[in-house]
PDB file of C-alpha atoms and ligand atoms in Angstrom:
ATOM      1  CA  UNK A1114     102.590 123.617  39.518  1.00 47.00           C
ATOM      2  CA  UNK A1115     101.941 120.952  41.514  1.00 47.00           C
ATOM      3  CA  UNK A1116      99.281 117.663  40.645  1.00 49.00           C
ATOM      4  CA  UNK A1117      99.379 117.034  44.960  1.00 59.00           C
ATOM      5  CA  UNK A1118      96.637 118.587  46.396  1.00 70.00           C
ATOM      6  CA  UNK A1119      98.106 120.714  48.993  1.00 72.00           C
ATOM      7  CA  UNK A1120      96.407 120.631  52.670  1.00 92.00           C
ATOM      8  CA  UNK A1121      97.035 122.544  55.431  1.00 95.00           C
ATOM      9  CA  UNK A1122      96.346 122.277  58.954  1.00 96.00           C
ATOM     10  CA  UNK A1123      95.768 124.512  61.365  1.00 97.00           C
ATOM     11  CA  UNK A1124      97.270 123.876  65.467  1.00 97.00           C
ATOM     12  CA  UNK A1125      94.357 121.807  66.902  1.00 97.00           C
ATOM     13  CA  UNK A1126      93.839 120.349  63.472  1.00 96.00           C
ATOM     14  CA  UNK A1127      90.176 121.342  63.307  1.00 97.00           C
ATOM     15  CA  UNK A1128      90.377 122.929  60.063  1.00 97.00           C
ATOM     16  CA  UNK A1129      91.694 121.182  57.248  1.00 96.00           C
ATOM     17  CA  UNK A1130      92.634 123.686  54.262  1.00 97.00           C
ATOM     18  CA  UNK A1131      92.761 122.164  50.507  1.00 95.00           C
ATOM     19  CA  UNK A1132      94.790 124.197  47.835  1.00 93.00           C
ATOM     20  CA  UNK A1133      94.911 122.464  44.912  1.00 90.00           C
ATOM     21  CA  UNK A1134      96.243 125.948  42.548  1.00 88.00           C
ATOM     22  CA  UNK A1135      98.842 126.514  44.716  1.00 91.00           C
ATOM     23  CA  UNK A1136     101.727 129.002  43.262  1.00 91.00           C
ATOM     24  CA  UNK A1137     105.257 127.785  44.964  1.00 92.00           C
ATOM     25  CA  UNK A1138     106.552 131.548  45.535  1.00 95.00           C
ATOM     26  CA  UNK A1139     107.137 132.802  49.016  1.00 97.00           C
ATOM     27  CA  UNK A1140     105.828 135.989  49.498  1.00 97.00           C
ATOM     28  CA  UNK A1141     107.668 137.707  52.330  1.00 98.00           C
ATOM     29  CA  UNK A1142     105.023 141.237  53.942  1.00 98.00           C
ATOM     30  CA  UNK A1143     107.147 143.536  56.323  1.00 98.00           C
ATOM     31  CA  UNK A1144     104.086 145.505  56.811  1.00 96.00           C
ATOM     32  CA  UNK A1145     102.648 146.821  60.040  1.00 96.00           C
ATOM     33  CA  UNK A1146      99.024 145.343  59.986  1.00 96.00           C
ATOM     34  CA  UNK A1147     101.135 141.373  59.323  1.00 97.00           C
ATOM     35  CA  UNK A1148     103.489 142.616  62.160  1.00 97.00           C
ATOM     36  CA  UNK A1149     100.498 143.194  64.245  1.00 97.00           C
ATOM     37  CA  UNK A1150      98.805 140.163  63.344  1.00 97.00           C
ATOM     38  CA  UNK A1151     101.587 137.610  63.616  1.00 96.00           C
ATOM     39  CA  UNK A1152     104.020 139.033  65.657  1.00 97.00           C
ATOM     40  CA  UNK A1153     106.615 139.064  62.842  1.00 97.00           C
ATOM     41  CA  UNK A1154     106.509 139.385  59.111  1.00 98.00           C
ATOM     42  CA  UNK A1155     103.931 137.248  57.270  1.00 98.00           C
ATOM     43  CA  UNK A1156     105.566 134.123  55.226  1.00 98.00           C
ATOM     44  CA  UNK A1157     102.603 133.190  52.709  1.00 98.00           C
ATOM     45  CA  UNK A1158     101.959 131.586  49.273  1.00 96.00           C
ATOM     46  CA  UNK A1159      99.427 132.298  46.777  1.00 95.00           C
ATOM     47  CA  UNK A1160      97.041 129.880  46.540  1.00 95.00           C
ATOM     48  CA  UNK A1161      94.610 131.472  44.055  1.00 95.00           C
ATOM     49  CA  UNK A1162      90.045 131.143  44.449  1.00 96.00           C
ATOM     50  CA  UNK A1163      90.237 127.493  44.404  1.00 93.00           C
ATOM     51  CA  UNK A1164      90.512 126.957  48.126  1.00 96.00           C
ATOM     52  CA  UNK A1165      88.670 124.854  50.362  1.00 96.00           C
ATOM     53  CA  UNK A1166      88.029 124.097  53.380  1.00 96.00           C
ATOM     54  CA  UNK A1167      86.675 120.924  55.905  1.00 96.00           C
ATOM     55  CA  UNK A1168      85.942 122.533  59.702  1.00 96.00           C
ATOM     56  CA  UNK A1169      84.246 125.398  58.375  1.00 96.00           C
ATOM     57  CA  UNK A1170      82.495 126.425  60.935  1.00 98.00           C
ATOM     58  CA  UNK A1171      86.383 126.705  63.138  1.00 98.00           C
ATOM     59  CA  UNK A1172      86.745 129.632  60.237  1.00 98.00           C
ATOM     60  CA  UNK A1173      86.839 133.095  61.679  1.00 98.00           C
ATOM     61  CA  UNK A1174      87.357 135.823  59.337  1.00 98.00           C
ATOM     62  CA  UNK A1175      88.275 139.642  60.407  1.00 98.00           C
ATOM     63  CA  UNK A1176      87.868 141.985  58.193  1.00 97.00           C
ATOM     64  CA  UNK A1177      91.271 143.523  58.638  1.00 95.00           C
ATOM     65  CA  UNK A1178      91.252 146.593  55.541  1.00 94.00           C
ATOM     66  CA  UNK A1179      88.936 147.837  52.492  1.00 94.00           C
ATOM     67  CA  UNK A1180      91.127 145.576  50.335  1.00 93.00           C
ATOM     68  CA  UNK A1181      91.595 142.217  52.560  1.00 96.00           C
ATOM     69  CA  UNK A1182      90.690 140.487  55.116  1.00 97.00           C
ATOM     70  CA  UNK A1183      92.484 137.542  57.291  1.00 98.00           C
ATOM     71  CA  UNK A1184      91.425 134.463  58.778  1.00 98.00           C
ATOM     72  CA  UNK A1185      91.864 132.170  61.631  1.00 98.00           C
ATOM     73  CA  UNK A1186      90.786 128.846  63.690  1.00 98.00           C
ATOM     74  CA  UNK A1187      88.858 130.614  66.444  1.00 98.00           C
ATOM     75  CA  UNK A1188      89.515 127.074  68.636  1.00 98.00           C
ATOM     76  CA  UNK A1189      93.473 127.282  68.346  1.00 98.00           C
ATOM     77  CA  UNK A1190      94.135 131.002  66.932  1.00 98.00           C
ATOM     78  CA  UNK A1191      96.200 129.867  64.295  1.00 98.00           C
ATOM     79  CA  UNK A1192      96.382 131.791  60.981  1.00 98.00           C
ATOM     80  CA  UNK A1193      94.632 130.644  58.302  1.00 98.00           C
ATOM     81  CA  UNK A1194      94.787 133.113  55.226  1.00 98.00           C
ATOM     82  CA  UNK A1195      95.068 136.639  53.911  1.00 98.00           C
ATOM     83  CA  UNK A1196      92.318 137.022  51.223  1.00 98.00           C
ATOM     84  CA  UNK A1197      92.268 139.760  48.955  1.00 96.00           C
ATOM     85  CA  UNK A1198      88.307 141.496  48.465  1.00 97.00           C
ATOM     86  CA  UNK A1199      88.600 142.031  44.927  1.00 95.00           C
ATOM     87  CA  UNK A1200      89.123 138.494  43.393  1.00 95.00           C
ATOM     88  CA  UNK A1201      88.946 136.636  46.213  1.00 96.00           C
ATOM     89  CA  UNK A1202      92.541 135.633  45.968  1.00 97.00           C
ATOM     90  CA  UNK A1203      94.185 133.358  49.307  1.00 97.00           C
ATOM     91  CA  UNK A1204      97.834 134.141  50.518  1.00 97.00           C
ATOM     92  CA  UNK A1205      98.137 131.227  53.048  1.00 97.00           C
ATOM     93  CA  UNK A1206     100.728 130.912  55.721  1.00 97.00           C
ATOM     94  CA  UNK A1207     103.286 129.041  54.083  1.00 97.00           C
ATOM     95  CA  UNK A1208     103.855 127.170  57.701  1.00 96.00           C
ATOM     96  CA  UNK A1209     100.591 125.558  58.176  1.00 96.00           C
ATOM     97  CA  UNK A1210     100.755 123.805  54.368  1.00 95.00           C
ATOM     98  CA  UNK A1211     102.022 120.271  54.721  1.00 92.00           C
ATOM     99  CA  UNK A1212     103.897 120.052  51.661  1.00 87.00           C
ATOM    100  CA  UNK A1213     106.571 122.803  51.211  1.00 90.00           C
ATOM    101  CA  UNK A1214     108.677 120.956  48.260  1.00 90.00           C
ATOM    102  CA  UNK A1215     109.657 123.506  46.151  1.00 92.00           C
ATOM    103  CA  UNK A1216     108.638 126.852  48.059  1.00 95.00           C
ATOM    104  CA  UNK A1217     111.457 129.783  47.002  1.00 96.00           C
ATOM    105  CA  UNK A1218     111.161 132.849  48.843  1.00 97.00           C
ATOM    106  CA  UNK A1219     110.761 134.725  45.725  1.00 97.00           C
ATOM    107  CA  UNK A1220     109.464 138.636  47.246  1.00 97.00           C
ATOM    108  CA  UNK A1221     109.466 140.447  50.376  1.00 98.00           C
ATOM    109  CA  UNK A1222     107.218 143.810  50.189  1.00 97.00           C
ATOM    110  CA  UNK A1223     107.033 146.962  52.668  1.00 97.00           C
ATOM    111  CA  UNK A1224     110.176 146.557  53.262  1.00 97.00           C
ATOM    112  CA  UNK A1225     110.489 150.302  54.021  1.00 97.00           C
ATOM    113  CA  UNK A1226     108.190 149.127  57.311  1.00 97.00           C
ATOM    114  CA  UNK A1227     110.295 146.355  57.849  1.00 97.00           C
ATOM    115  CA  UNK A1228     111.716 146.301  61.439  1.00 96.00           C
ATOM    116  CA  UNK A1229     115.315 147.097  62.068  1.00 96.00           C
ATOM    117  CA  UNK A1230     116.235 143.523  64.310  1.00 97.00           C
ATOM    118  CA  UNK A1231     115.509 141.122  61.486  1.00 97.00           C
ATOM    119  CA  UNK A1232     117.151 140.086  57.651  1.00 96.00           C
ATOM    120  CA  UNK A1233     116.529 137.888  55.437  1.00 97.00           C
ATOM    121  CA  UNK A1234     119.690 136.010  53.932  1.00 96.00           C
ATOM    122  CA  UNK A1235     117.902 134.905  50.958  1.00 95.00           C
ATOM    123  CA  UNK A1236     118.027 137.137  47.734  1.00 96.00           C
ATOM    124  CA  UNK A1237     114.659 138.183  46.676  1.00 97.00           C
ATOM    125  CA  UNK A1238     112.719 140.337  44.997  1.00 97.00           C
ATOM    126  CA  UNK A1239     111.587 143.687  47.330  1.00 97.00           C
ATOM    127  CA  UNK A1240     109.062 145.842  47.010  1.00 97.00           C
ATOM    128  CA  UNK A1241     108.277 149.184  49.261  1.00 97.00           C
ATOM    129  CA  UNK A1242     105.258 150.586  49.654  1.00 95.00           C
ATOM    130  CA  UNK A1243     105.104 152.746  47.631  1.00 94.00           C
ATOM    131  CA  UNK A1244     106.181 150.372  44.603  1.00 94.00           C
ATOM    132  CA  UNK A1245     103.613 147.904  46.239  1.00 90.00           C
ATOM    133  CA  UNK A1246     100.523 150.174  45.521  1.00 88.00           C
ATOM    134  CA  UNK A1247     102.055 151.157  42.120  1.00 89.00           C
ATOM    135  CA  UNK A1248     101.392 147.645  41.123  1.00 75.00           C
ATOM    136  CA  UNK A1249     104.069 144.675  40.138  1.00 57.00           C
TER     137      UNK A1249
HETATM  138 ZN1   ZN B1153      92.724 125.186  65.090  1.00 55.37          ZN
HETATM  139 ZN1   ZN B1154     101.381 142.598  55.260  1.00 55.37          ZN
END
Protein backbone atom coordinates (compact mmCIF):
# COMPACT_ATOMS: atom_id res chain seq x y z
CA UNK A 1 0.00 0.00 0.00
CA UNK A 2 2.66 1.87 0.97
CA UNK A 3 5.69 3.57 -1.60
CA UNK A 4 8.03 3.82 2.08
CA UNK A 5 10.08 1.04 2.30
CA UNK A 6 9.31 -0.34 5.61
CA UNK A 7 12.43 -1.37 7.98
CA UNK A 8 12.46 -2.98 11.00
CA UNK A 9 14.83 -3.36 13.68
CA UNK A 10 15.45 -5.79 15.89
CA UNK A 11 16.64 -4.85 20.03
CA UNK A 12 20.44 -4.53 19.56
CA UNK A 13 19.79 -3.22 16.09
CA UNK A 14 22.00 -5.81 14.40
CA UNK A 15 19.54 -6.84 11.96
CA UNK A 16 17.95 -4.46 9.84
CA UNK A 17 14.66 -5.97 8.12
CA UNK A 18 13.40 -4.27 4.66
CA UNK A 19 9.66 -4.87 3.65
CA UNK A 20 8.90 -3.06 0.88
CA UNK A 21 5.18 -5.29 0.05
CA UNK A 22 4.06 -4.74 3.25
CA UNK A 23 0.08 -5.44 3.77
CA UNK A 24 -1.17 -2.84 6.69
CA UNK A 25 -3.54 -5.57 8.44
CA UNK A 26 -2.83 -6.68 11.94
CA UNK A 27 -3.04 -10.13 12.30
CA UNK A 28 -3.79 -11.00 15.91
CA UNK A 29 -2.60 -15.48 16.68
CA UNK A 30 -4.04 -16.68 20.13
CA UNK A 31 -2.40 -19.90 19.46
CA UNK A 32 -0.33 -22.00 21.81
CA UNK A 33 3.01 -22.41 19.81
CA UNK A 34 2.89 -17.87 19.54
CA UNK A 35 1.97 -18.08 23.32
CA UNK A 36 4.98 -20.17 23.82
CA UNK A 37 7.15 -18.24 21.72
CA UNK A 38 6.35 -14.71 22.82
CA UNK A 39 4.91 -14.97 25.98
CA UNK A 40 1.57 -13.54 24.76
CA UNK A 41 -0.33 -13.57 21.53
CA UNK A 42 1.64 -12.77 18.36
CA UNK A 43 0.81 -9.08 16.82
CA UNK A 44 2.20 -9.46 13.09
CA UNK A 45 1.71 -8.08 9.53
CA UNK A 46 2.05 -9.70 6.30
CA UNK A 47 4.79 -8.69 4.56
CA UNK A 48 4.67 -11.03 1.55
CA UNK A 49 8.42 -12.94 -0.31
CA UNK A 50 9.89 -9.64 -0.89
CA UNK A 51 11.76 -9.34 2.37
CA UNK A 52 15.17 -8.55 3.09
CA UNK A 53 17.48 -8.43 5.27
CA UNK A 54 21.15 -6.50 6.28
CA UNK A 55 22.85 -8.56 9.50
CA UNK A 56 22.18 -11.77 8.05
CA UNK A 57 24.29 -13.71 9.63
CA UNK A 58 22.35 -12.29 13.40
CA UNK A 59 19.34 -14.45 11.57
CA UNK A 60 18.43 -17.56 13.46
CA UNK A 61 15.66 -19.52 12.14
CA UNK A 62 13.80 -22.53 14.16
CA UNK A 63 11.96 -24.59 12.45
CA UNK A 64 8.95 -24.37 14.70
CA UNK A 65 6.06 -26.82 12.53
CA UNK A 66 5.73 -28.76 9.02
CA UNK A 67 4.05 -25.57 7.79
CA UNK A 68 6.30 -22.58 9.36
CA UNK A 69 9.01 -21.69 10.85
CA UNK A 70 10.06 -18.44 13.06
CA UNK A 71 12.96 -16.36 13.33
CA UNK A 72 15.07 -14.37 15.61
CA UNK A 73 18.37 -12.13 16.31
CA UNK A 74 20.38 -14.82 18.10
CA UNK A 75 22.55 -11.58 19.70
CA UNK A 76 19.36 -9.87 21.34
CA UNK A 77 16.51 -12.70 21.06
CA UNK A 78 14.18 -10.52 19.55
CA UNK A 79 11.55 -11.85 17.10
CA UNK A 80 12.04 -11.45 13.76
CA UNK A 81 9.31 -13.30 11.59
CA UNK A 82 6.87 -16.15 11.19
CA UNK A 83 7.43 -17.57 7.64
CA UNK A 84 5.12 -19.81 6.12
CA UNK A 85 7.06 -23.17 4.14
CA UNK A 86 4.86 -23.21 1.31
CA UNK A 87 5.29 -19.74 -0.39
CA UNK A 88 7.65 -18.42 1.65
CA UNK A 89 5.29 -15.82 2.95
CA UNK A 90 6.73 -13.32 6.22
CA UNK A 91 4.25 -12.37 9.12
CA UNK A 92 6.58 -9.88 10.95
CA UNK A 93 6.10 -8.60 14.42
CA UNK A 94 4.23 -5.61 13.88
CA UNK A 95 6.42 -3.99 16.96
CA UNK A 96 9.81 -4.16 15.56
CA UNK A 97 8.60 -2.24 12.04
CA UNK A 98 9.41 1.43 12.33
CA UNK A 99 6.60 2.76 10.52
CA UNK A 100 3.15 1.65 11.86
CA UNK A 101 0.96 4.50 9.97
CA UNK A 102 -1.96 2.90 9.04
CA UNK A 103 -1.75 -0.67 10.79
CA UNK A 104 -5.69 -1.82 11.70
CA UNK A 105 -5.94 -4.80 13.69
CA UNK A 106 -8.01 -6.38 11.12
CA UNK A 107 -8.05 -10.55 12.51
CA UNK A 108 -7.32 -12.39 15.53
CA UNK A 109 -7.24 -16.39 14.90
CA UNK A 110 -7.29 -19.45 17.50
CA UNK A 111 -9.16 -17.65 19.42
CA UNK A 112 -10.70 -20.85 20.87
CA UNK A 113 -6.84 -21.18 22.44
CA UNK A 114 -6.90 -17.79 23.41
CA UNK A 115 -6.17 -17.36 27.18
CA UNK A 116 -8.90 -16.41 29.55
CA UNK A 117 -6.88 -13.02 31.31
CA UNK A 118 -6.66 -11.03 28.11
CA UNK A 119 -9.31 -9.03 25.37
CA UNK A 120 -8.95 -7.22 22.79
CA UNK A 121 -11.21 -3.95 22.64
CA UNK A 122 -10.84 -3.59 19.03
CA UNK A 123 -13.52 -5.23 16.68
CA UNK A 124 -12.00 -7.65 14.37
CA UNK A 125 -12.35 -10.32 12.38
CA UNK A 126 -11.85 -13.99 14.45
CA UNK A 127 -11.09 -17.04 13.36
CA UNK A 128 -10.89 -20.53 15.52
CA UNK A 129 -9.08 -23.22 14.68
CA UNK A 130 -10.92 -25.02 13.23
CA UNK A 131 -12.16 -22.19 10.70
CA UNK A 132 -8.33 -21.37 10.49
CA UNK A 133 -7.39 -24.76 8.81
CA UNK A 134 -10.65 -24.63 6.75
CA UNK A 135 -9.08 -21.78 4.97
CA UNK A 136 -10.23 -17.82 4.86
ZN1 LIG B 1 19.26 -8.12 17.80
ZN1 LIG C 1 0.16 -18.50 16.35
Amino acid sequence: MSNVETRGLCLCKNVKILAPSIRRKVWACHCDMCQRWGGGPLLSVDCGDDVRFEGGEYVAVYDSSVSADRGFCSCCGSHLFYRTKDDNCYFIPAGILDDSEGFELDIQVFTDTKPGYYCFANETREMTSTEFFEGI
